[in-house]
XYZ file of C-alpha atoms in Angstrom:
397
model
C 27.917 -13.968 -5.725
C 26.279 -15.717 -8.899
C 24.293 -18.540 -7.830
C 25.142 -20.556 -10.890
C 28.592 -20.897 -9.433
C 27.466 -21.810 -5.840
C 24.392 -24.111 -6.969
C 22.013 -22.149 -4.198
C 18.701 -21.558 -5.669
C 15.326 -20.418 -3.749
C 13.342 -23.280 -2.451
C 10.172 -24.409 -4.311
C 8.100 -22.813 -2.054
C 9.305 -19.108 -2.507
C 10.524 -19.409 -6.257
C 8.247 -16.998 -8.058
C 7.781 -14.742 -5.345
C 9.346 -11.882 -6.234
C 8.529 -8.241 -5.965
C 4.654 -8.025 -5.662
C 2.174 -5.542 -7.226
C 1.887 -3.752 -4.750
C 5.616 -2.609 -3.983
C 6.110 -1.803 -7.340
C 2.800 0.612 -7.156
C 4.315 1.904 -4.058
C 7.475 2.875 -5.359
C 5.439 4.466 -8.541
C 3.914 6.566 -5.839
C 7.140 7.529 -4.439
C 8.916 8.314 -7.371
C 6.124 10.191 -9.170
C 4.560 12.080 -5.974
C 1.105 10.680 -7.115
C -1.678 10.148 -4.403
C -1.197 6.984 -3.102
C -4.765 4.920 -3.271
C -3.155 1.639 -3.799
C -2.123 -0.191 -0.150
C -4.748 -0.184 2.664
C -2.130 1.410 4.970
C -4.709 4.192 6.920
C -3.705 7.765 6.823
C -5.514 8.465 9.940
C -4.757 8.225 13.359
C -5.521 5.598 16.132
C -7.463 6.719 19.169
C -5.069 9.291 21.316
C -6.172 7.302 24.850
C -5.184 3.938 22.987
C -1.842 5.333 22.001
C -0.946 6.699 25.632
C -1.506 3.628 27.051
C 0.945 1.643 24.426
C 3.587 4.408 25.470
C 2.594 3.970 29.336
C 3.167 0.508 29.139
C 6.360 0.472 27.385
C 7.504 3.204 30.252
C 5.929 0.716 33.071
C 8.282 -2.000 31.651
C 6.137 -4.195 29.390
C 8.680 -4.998 27.001
C 9.313 -8.647 27.220
C 7.540 -11.850 25.797
C 3.999 -12.397 26.605
C 2.354 -15.969 27.389
C 2.633 -17.467 24.506
C -1.335 -17.612 24.174
C -1.196 -13.931 24.664
C -1.668 -11.320 27.283
C -4.464 -12.720 29.827
C -6.453 -9.801 29.799
C -6.309 -9.583 26.089
C -7.315 -12.851 25.669
C -10.617 -12.029 27.850
C -11.419 -8.952 26.329
C -11.259 -10.835 23.054
C -13.969 -13.383 24.246
C -16.071 -10.483 25.963
C -16.095 -8.911 22.298
C -17.342 -11.994 20.945
C -19.754 -13.148 23.556
C -21.095 -9.602 22.919
C -21.162 -9.343 19.961
C -22.006 -12.555 18.362
C -23.433 -14.499 21.255
C -20.442 -17.066 20.970
C -18.739 -18.355 23.813
C -15.156 -18.476 23.866
C -12.944 -19.899 26.979
C -10.115 -16.992 27.245
C -7.957 -19.928 28.134
C -7.544 -22.326 25.306
C -10.004 -20.901 22.836
C -8.705 -18.019 22.118
C -4.884 -17.372 20.583
C -3.014 -14.067 20.021
C -1.197 -13.900 16.820
C 1.284 -11.633 15.241
C -1.533 -10.103 13.259
C -3.936 -11.669 11.276
C -1.407 -12.618 8.447
C 0.252 -15.008 10.922
C -2.800 -16.277 12.120
C -3.944 -17.819 8.718
C -0.447 -18.665 8.085
C -0.243 -20.769 11.375
C -3.961 -21.925 10.788
C -3.246 -23.459 7.207
C 0.126 -25.040 8.416
C -1.873 -26.537 11.240
C -5.058 -27.552 9.326
C -3.252 -29.284 6.288
C -1.184 -31.958 4.735
C 0.824 -31.695 1.344
C -1.562 -32.675 -1.050
C -4.555 -31.127 0.572
C -6.815 -28.546 -0.702
C -8.061 -25.103 0.507
C -11.203 -23.623 -1.284
C -11.017 -19.538 -1.324
C -13.118 -16.892 -2.977
C -11.552 -15.394 -6.068
C -10.752 -12.437 -5.958
C -8.684 -13.120 -2.870
C -6.484 -11.508 -0.444
C -2.893 -12.452 -1.517
C -1.622 -14.136 1.571
C -3.691 -17.289 1.422
C -2.135 -18.965 -1.743
C 1.042 -17.826 -0.449
C 0.380 -19.740 3.120
C -1.461 -22.676 1.537
C 2.056 -22.946 -0.515
C 3.735 -22.894 2.762
C 1.589 -25.757 3.949
C 2.202 -27.610 1.171
C -1.366 -27.303 0.179
C -3.303 -26.165 -3.080
C -5.210 -23.166 -3.094
C -8.296 -23.657 -5.189
C -10.461 -19.988 -6.071
C -14.156 -20.348 -6.194
C -15.152 -17.333 -8.438
C -17.481 -14.990 -6.927
C -20.616 -13.973 -9.513
C -20.918 -10.802 -10.273
C -24.690 -9.072 -10.216
C -26.202 -5.855 -10.216
C -28.364 -4.814 -7.556
C -32.278 -2.803 -7.753
C -30.017 0.510 -7.969
C -28.079 -0.760 -10.779
C -24.758 -1.081 -8.786
C -22.275 -3.516 -9.786
C -21.230 -5.926 -7.344
C -20.475 -9.730 -6.051
C -22.432 -12.752 -5.054
C -21.421 -16.047 -3.871
C -21.886 -18.589 -6.842
C -22.913 -21.751 -4.694
C -22.928 -24.273 -7.902
C -19.190 -23.228 -8.298
C -18.194 -24.070 -4.553
C -20.260 -27.320 -4.916
C -17.926 -27.797 -7.863
C -14.891 -27.155 -6.357
C -15.011 -29.457 -3.614
C -13.130 -32.522 -4.115
C -11.758 -35.675 -1.328
C -8.369 -33.472 -1.218
C -10.584 -30.528 0.294
C -9.443 -29.781 3.823
C -10.427 -25.999 4.498
C -12.690 -23.243 3.572
C -11.113 -19.921 3.600
C -13.450 -17.820 4.290
C -13.275 -13.494 4.300
C -16.329 -11.256 5.103
C -16.276 -8.503 5.081
C -14.276 -9.035 1.964
C -11.122 -7.915 0.539
C -10.408 -6.404 -2.187
C -14.415 -6.120 -3.377
C -15.957 -4.804 -0.143
C -18.562 -7.678 -0.035
C -20.302 -8.695 2.432
C -21.514 -12.046 2.516
C -25.435 -12.080 3.478
C -27.177 -14.564 5.844
C -28.573 -16.452 3.140
C -25.202 -16.864 1.582
C -23.756 -17.848 5.212
C -26.454 -20.474 5.650
C -25.702 -22.274 2.215
C -22.019 -22.114 2.849
C -22.306 -23.648 6.433
C -24.758 -26.410 5.116
C -22.225 -27.349 2.473
C -19.098 -27.741 5.019
C -21.104 -29.780 7.587
C -22.023 -31.955 4.548
C -18.320 -32.362 3.316
C -16.927 -32.179 6.615
C -14.844 -29.276 5.752
C -13.018 -26.617 8.709
C -13.690 -22.932 7.998
C -11.036 -20.492 8.429
C -12.785 -16.888 8.738
C -11.122 -13.653 8.226
C -13.048 -10.924 9.509
C -10.604 -8.009 10.464
C -12.903 -5.547 8.685
C -15.906 -6.963 10.984
C -16.451 -3.228 12.589
C -16.051 -1.268 9.182
C -19.365 -2.283 7.484
C -21.317 0.696 5.900
C -25.437 1.474 4.884
C -27.853 -1.424 5.420
C -25.045 -4.094 5.422
C -24.668 -6.315 8.373
C -21.521 -8.482 9.213
C -22.310 -12.285 10.653
C -19.974 -14.541 11.746
C -20.291 -18.041 10.205
C -19.104 -19.458 13.505
C -22.699 -18.203 14.667
C -24.400 -20.710 12.528
C -26.158 -24.097 13.825
C -23.411 -27.129 13.827
C -20.294 -24.239 13.198
C -18.436 -23.472 16.050
C -16.802 -26.812 16.425
C -15.646 -26.441 12.547
C -14.624 -23.044 12.491
C -11.551 -20.630 13.392
C -12.253 -17.345 13.268
C -9.632 -14.681 12.989
C -9.524 -10.895 13.723
C -7.322 -8.127 14.503
C -6.654 -4.535 15.632
C -5.124 -3.144 12.782
C -8.032 -2.359 10.913
C -10.182 -1.475 13.642
C -8.198 1.064 15.488
C -6.111 2.319 12.497
C -2.813 0.650 13.944
C -1.613 -1.636 11.364
C 2.055 -1.581 12.238
C 0.867 -3.233 15.783
C 0.621 -6.328 14.383
C -1.585 -7.726 17.011
C -4.447 -10.246 15.860
C -6.210 -13.214 17.511
C -8.073 -16.808 16.853
C -11.189 -17.813 18.603
C -12.130 -21.392 18.111
C -12.941 -24.751 19.467
C -9.792 -25.608 22.173
C -8.312 -28.672 19.963
C -8.180 -26.522 17.020
C -6.760 -23.805 18.614
C -4.167 -25.575 20.172
C -3.081 -27.038 16.726
C -2.757 -23.335 15.211
C -0.558 -22.372 18.485
C 1.376 -25.804 18.030
C 2.433 -23.933 14.421
C 2.484 -20.457 15.922
C 5.015 -20.916 18.549
C 7.910 -21.921 15.771
C 6.780 -18.775 13.924
C 6.969 -15.611 16.200
C 6.387 -17.322 19.607
C 4.785 -13.936 20.735
C 5.059 -10.622 20.365
C 3.887 -6.971 21.165
C 3.299 -6.929 25.078
C 2.509 -3.521 25.251
C 0.227 -2.899 22.540
C -1.548 -6.331 24.005
C -1.772 -4.524 27.205
C -3.529 -1.449 25.699
C -5.860 -3.435 23.623
C -6.870 -5.603 26.474
C -8.621 -1.901 28.170
C -9.678 -0.381 24.531
C -11.592 -3.507 23.095
C -14.326 -3.170 25.424
C -15.241 0.309 24.268
C -14.641 -0.896 20.353
C -18.108 0.384 19.401
C -17.959 4.016 20.099
C -14.563 4.170 18.301
C -15.560 2.201 15.230
C -18.603 4.326 14.809
C -16.785 7.267 14.009
C -14.189 5.384 12.060
C -17.083 4.137 10.360
C -18.705 7.587 9.678
C -15.341 8.993 8.500
C -14.609 5.924 6.117
C -18.174 5.577 4.477
C -17.699 9.627 3.656
C -14.564 9.132 1.808
C -16.183 5.941 -0.151
C -18.890 8.329 -1.081
C -16.587 11.281 -2.295
C -14.483 8.578 -4.282
C -16.864 6.669 -5.734
C -19.021 10.100 -7.139
C -15.275 11.009 -8.604
C -14.664 7.793 -10.017
C -18.402 8.192 -11.628
C -17.898 11.815 -12.877
C -14.425 10.514 -14.659
C -16.094 7.610 -16.355
C -14.598 5.229 -14.385
C -17.808 2.755 -13.187
C -17.379 1.837 -9.254
C -18.797 -1.043 -7.782
C -20.662 -1.198 -4.657
C -18.421 -1.426 -1.252
C -20.194 -2.663 2.076
C -17.554 -2.608 3.604
C -13.487 -2.452 4.271
C -11.194 0.322 2.777
C -11.586 -0.581 -1.017
C -13.647 0.260 -4.084
C -13.302 -1.405 -7.299
C -13.639 0.200 -10.696
C -14.324 -0.440 -14.135
C -11.547 0.777 -16.602
C -12.956 0.304 -19.673
C -14.168 3.379 -20.169
C -10.748 4.836 -20.547
C -10.307 2.125 -23.041
C -8.412 0.062 -21.322
C -8.714 -3.702 -20.746
C -5.688 -4.585 -18.877
C -5.348 -3.153 -15.288
C -1.697 -4.173 -14.774
C -1.036 -1.708 -17.558
C -3.588 0.751 -16.578
C -2.048 0.777 -13.075
C 1.427 1.704 -14.252
C 0.596 4.405 -16.704
C -2.482 6.029 -14.272
C 0.497 7.609 -11.939
C 1.679 9.823 -15.123
C -1.728 10.527 -16.587
C -3.977 11.381 -13.371
C -1.194 11.306 -10.674
C -2.900 8.445 -8.887
C -1.779 5.251 -7.647
C -4.063 1.993 -7.726
C -3.848 -2.042 -7.738
C -4.894 -4.058 -10.371
C -7.582 -6.148 -9.183
C -5.899 -8.985 -11.489
C -3.291 -9.048 -8.148
C -5.589 -10.605 -6.360
C -7.349 -13.474 -8.543
C -5.873 -17.187 -8.898
C -8.231 -18.271 -11.790
C -6.293 -18.007 -15.283
C -9.535 -16.572 -17.060
C -10.295 -14.044 -14.289
C -11.465 -10.459 -15.651
C -8.618 -7.975 -15.894
C -10.770 -4.660 -16.515
C -11.073 -4.032 -12.744
C -8.816 -1.823 -10.538
C -8.975 -1.156 -6.408
C -8.770 2.234 -5.362
C -8.400 2.802 -1.304
C -10.301 5.317 0.399
C -8.489 5.114 4.028
C -6.951 7.970 3.391
C -7.212 11.750 5.087
C -10.091 13.430 3.146
C -7.695 15.918 1.637
C -6.040 13.237 -0.115
C -9.084 11.614 -1.445
C -10.453 14.817 -2.777
C -7.193 15.282 -4.460
C -7.053 12.040 -6.265
C -10.623 12.527 -7.145
C -9.736 16.081 -8.952
C -6.481 14.504 -10.794
C -8.971 11.565 -12.081
C -11.638 13.970 -13.494
C -8.929 16.060 -14.744
C -7.609 13.166 -16.829
C -10.647 11.540 -18.135
């Protein structure tokens, strides 16, 4: 029906949120048959015992609502994971909340912590759910650009710009949205960077929401640390993670939030009116799998690191300069050697030119003056897909 005849219009909070570049590029891959290195959807399967646990749980009748805070055994497993890995103690009852994926946890956290007019800081580029969640909460997301740097081996990468972060804090700032390991850059924030961020948060009384979904997918000499473990930070930090990236089960949408009871209760108050609760058989199976996550994650890291290296070497041979990827699923590449400065146009033409799909990094940027010459390639694929994409890129160079 023509909206002009009814007077209907979309609410302001969703106005302008049309089809995303991710949807557009996925459709391009489908239509052209190109190798899809765009979205971070793994081609790799989860651990067989975990999949069998879910099937058994479904058949055993675990198909009704779990408790609002999540299946008790999973909350205990998450608390145990945080204790073993980071030395942080969280009470399974009250300080751990299971969510429908990390994205719901982020949305519920910002709804719980922000009033209309408040400001949320996030490092730019950032995961596209952050500005959307801030907008739904009535808050404004303020981008803090990461600085580009080159390491001792001449590889480009990203670093904290502490001066830019300090300059972004105002009297309206309530939350710092931290993402480490970082999407889309693959950066892992260093101990020194986290210490500087924590000092500023204590000084300006900021609450931190930290998205750590790639916590187990860190490569080479990089080390993931959680800011919640630093002095004075546990009581002002909500830590978010999920099973999706760790176990290659992104479709299960099981995430969790850990933090002090007063903050977790606020998130739960918002979350109960989003999904209430979900994923009972998945929660039951993950409760048993999380204790053995290190063995599984070690194997997955080796696979992903091999794929990353194949892709990085291939991009180099194709003349597309790759950036460092210390963690996660993605590599950034500079496209200017191919005569392009516009990542969106490059990605729209790439399926026809080379038979490969990527995502323009500008889709993750909020600052109007952000660079447009970077694109993001995913390597969470089967090795044969990465090899095929590399061969196509080199042939098209």
